[in-house]
Tab-separated table of C-alpha atoms in Angstrom:
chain	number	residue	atom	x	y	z
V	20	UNK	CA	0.000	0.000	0.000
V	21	UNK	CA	1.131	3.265	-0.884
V	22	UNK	CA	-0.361	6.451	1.694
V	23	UNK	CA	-0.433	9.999	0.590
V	24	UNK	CA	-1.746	12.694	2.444
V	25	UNK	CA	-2.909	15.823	0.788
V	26	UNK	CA	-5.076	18.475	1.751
V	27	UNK	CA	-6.655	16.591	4.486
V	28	UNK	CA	-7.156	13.672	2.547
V	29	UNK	CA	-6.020	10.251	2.875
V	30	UNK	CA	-5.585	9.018	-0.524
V	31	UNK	CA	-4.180	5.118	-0.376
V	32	UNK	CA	-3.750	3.364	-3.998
V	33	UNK	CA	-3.903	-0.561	-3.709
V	34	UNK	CA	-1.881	-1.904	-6.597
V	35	UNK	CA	-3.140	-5.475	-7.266
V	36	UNK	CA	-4.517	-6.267	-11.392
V	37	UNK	CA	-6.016	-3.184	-11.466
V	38	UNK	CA	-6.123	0.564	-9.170
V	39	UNK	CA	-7.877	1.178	-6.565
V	40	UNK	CA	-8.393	4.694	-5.075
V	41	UNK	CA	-9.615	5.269	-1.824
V	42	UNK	CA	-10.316	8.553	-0.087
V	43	UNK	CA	-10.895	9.642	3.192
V	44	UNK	CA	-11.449	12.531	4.663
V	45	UNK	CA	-10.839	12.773	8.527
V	46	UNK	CA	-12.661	9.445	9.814
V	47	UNK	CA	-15.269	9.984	7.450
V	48	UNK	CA	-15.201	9.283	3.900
V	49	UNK	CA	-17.407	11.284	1.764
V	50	UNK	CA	-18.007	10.403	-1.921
V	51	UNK	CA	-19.106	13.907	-2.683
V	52	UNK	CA	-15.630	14.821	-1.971
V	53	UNK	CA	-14.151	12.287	-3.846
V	54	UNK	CA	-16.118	13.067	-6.939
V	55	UNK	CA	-15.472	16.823	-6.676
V	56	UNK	CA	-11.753	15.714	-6.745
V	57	UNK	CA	-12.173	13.937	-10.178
V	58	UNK	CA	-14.087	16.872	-11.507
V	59	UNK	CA	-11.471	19.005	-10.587
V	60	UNK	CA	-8.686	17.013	-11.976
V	61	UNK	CA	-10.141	16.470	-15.506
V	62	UNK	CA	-12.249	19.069	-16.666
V	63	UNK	CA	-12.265	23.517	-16.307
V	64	UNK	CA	-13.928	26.819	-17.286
V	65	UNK	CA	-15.705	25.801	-20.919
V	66	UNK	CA	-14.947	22.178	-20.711
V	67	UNK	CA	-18.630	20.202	-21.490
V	68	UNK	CA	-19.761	17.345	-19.560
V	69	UNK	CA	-22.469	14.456	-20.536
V	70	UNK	CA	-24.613	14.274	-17.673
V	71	UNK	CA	-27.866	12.010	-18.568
V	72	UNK	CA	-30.891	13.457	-16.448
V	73	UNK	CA	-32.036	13.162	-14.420
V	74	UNK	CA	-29.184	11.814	-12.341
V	75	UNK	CA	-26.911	11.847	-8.863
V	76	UNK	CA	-26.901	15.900	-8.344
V	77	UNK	CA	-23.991	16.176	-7.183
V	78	UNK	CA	-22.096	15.590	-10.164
V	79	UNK	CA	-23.708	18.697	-12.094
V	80	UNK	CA	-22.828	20.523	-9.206
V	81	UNK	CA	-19.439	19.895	-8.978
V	82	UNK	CA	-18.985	20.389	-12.828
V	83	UNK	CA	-20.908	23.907	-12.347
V	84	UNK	CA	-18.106	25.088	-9.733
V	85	UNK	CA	-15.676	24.020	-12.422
V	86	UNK	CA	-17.013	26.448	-14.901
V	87	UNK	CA	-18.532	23.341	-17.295
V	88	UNK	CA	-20.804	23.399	-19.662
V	89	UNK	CA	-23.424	20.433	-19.094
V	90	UNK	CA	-25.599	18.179	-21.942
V	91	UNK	CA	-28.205	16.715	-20.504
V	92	UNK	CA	-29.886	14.158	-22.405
V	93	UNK	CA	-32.998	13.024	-20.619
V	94	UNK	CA	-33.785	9.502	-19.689
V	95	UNK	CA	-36.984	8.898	-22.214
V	96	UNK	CA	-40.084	7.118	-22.336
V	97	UNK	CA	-42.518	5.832	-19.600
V	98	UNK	CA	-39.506	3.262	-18.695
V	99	UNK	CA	-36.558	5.798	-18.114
V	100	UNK	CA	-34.500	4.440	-20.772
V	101	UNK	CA	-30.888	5.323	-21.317
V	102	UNK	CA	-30.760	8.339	-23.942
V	103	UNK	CA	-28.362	6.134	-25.737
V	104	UNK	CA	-28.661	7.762	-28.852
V	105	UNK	CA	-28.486	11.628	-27.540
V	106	UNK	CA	-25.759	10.711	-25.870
V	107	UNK	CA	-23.789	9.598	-28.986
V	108	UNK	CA	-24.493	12.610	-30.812
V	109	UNK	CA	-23.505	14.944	-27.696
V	110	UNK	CA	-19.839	13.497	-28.355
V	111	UNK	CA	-18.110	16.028	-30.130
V	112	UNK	CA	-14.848	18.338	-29.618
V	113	UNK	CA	-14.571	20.121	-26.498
V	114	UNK	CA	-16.490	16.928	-23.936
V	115	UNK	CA	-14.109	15.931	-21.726
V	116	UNK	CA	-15.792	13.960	-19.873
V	117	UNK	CA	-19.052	11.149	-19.603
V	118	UNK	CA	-20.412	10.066	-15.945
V	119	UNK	CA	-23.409	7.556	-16.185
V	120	UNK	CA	-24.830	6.314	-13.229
V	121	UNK	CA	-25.528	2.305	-13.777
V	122	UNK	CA	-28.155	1.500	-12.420
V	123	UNK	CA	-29.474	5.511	-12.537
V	124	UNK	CA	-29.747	7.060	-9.516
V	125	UNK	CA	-32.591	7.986	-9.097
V	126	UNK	CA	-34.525	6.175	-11.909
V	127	UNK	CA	-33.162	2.581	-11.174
V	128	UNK	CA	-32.769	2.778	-15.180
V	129	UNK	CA	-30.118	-0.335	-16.198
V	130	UNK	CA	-28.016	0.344	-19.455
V	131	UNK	CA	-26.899	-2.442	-21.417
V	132	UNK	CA	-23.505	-3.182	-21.409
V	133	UNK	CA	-23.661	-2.725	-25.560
V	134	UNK	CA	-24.085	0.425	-24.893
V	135	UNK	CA	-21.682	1.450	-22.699
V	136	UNK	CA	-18.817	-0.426	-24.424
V	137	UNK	CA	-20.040	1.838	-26.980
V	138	UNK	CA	-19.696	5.097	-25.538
V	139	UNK	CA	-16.029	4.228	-24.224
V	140	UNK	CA	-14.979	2.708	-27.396
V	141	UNK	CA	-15.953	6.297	-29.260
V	142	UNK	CA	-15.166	8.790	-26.602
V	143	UNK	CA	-11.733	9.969	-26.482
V	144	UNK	CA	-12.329	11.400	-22.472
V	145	UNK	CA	-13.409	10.273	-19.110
V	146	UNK	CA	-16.045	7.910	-18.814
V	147	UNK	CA	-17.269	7.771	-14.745
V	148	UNK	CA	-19.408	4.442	-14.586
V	149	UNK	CA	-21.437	5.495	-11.373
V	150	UNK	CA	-21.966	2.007	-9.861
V	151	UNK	CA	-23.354	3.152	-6.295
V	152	UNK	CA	-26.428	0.707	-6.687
V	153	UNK	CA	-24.565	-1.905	-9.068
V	154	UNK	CA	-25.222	-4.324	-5.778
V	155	UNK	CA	-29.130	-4.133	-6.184
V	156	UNK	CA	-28.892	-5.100	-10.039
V	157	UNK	CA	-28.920	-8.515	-11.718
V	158	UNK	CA	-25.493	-8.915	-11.801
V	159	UNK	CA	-25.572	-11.752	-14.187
V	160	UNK	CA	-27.830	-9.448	-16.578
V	161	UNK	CA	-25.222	-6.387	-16.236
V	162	UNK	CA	-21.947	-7.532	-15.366
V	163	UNK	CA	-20.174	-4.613	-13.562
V	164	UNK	CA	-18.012	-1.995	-15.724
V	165	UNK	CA	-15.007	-2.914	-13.389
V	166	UNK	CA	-14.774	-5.735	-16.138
V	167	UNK	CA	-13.842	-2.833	-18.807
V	168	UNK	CA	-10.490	-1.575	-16.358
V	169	UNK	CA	-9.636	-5.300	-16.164
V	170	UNK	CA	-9.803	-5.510	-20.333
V	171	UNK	CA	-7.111	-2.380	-20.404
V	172	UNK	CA	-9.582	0.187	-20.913
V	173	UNK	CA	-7.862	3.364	-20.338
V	174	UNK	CA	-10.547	5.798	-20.189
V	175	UNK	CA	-13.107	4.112	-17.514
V	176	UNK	CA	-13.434	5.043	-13.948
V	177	UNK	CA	-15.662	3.037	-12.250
V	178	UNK	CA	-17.051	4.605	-8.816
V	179	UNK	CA	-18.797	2.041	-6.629
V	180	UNK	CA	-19.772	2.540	-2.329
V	181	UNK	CA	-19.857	0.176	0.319
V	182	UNK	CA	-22.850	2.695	1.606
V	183	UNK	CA	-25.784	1.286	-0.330
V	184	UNK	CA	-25.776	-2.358	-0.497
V	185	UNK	CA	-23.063	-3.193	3.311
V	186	UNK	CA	-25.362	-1.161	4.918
V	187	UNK	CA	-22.302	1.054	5.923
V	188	UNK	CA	-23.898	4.673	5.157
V	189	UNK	CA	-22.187	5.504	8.644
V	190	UNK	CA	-18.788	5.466	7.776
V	191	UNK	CA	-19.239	6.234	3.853
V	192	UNK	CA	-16.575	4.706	1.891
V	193	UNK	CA	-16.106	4.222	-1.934
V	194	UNK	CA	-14.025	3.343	-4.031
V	195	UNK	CA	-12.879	3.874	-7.796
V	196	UNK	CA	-11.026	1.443	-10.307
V	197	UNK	CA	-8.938	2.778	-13.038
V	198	UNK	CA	-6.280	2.618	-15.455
V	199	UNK	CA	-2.834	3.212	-13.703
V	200	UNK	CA	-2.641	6.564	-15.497
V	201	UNK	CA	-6.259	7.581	-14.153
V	202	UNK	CA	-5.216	6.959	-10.402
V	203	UNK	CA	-2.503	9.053	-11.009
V	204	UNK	CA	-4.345	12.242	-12.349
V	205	UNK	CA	-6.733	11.535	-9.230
V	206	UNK	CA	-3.604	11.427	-6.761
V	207	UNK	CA	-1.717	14.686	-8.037
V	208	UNK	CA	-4.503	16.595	-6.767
């Protein structure tokens, strides 16, 4: 294990077949801080974000404080599905980044894996694979994006809790899994 303390965080990287970054602040790890730190370290003023609506707030609110420009496709149809197709055509120069919650938070909406092997193939950024409720989905219907990192994708961070499904909501700890280079944007923060 590797510790680093910056700014009052506790960052420790876990090097094993693939990163793991863990952050903690004080005793108390909160994943609002954690994503704040990876919208801080990838995008600025004028940078655009794909944010699906509706969707975890606090990712639009930490790319508003950076001075981004949001898309927001909307979920569509009476069963919430995955603007797949908006999405795609949001992808253009100057998006530097993709965050999809999967399963949506707070729709429950499931996107096929098709899909998101899509968007990563095509998209040159960031793509943050929110898996917060991942736990709570039929795991042998929608194998978890972690899958992606262990294939050598290099542009996939996958953000999963212990919160939701451990019943830990007390002490609040996450985690992400990335590419080597990834953790190391995340850590030079």
């Amino acid at each position: 294990m590797v510790f680093d303390k910056r700014v009052s965080y506790e960052i420790i990287l876990l090097r094993s077949t693939h990163n793991y970054l863990l952050s903690k602040r004080h005793s108390n790890f909160v994943l609002d801080q954690a994503i704040d730190i990876i919208l801080r370290a990838i995008i600025g003023q004028g940078d655009s974000v794909i944010i699906p609506k509706p969707s975890f707030p606090i990712f639009e609110q930490s790319a508003h404080i950076q001075g981004a420009k949001i898309i927001s496709p909307h979920y569509k149809g009476e069963d919430l599905d995955f603007p797949f197709e908006e999405t795609m055509g949001a992808i253009k120069k100057g998006v530097r980044l993709v965050i999809i919650c999967n399963p949506n938070n707070p729709t429950g909406t499931i996107m096929p894996r098709g899909q998101i092997e899509r968007i990563v193939s095509v998209f040159p950024g960031l793509v943050v694979l929110d898996e917060a409720y991942g736990e709570f989905a039929d795991s042998e219907g929608i194998p978890s994006s972690i899958d992606l990192v262990k294939a050598g994708a290099q542009n996939v961070l996958v953000l999963r809790t212990f919160s939701k499904a451990f019943g830990a909501a007390g002490i609040r700890l996450g985690y992400g899994i990335a590419s080597e280079q990834i953790i190391g944007t995340l850590l030079r923060m």
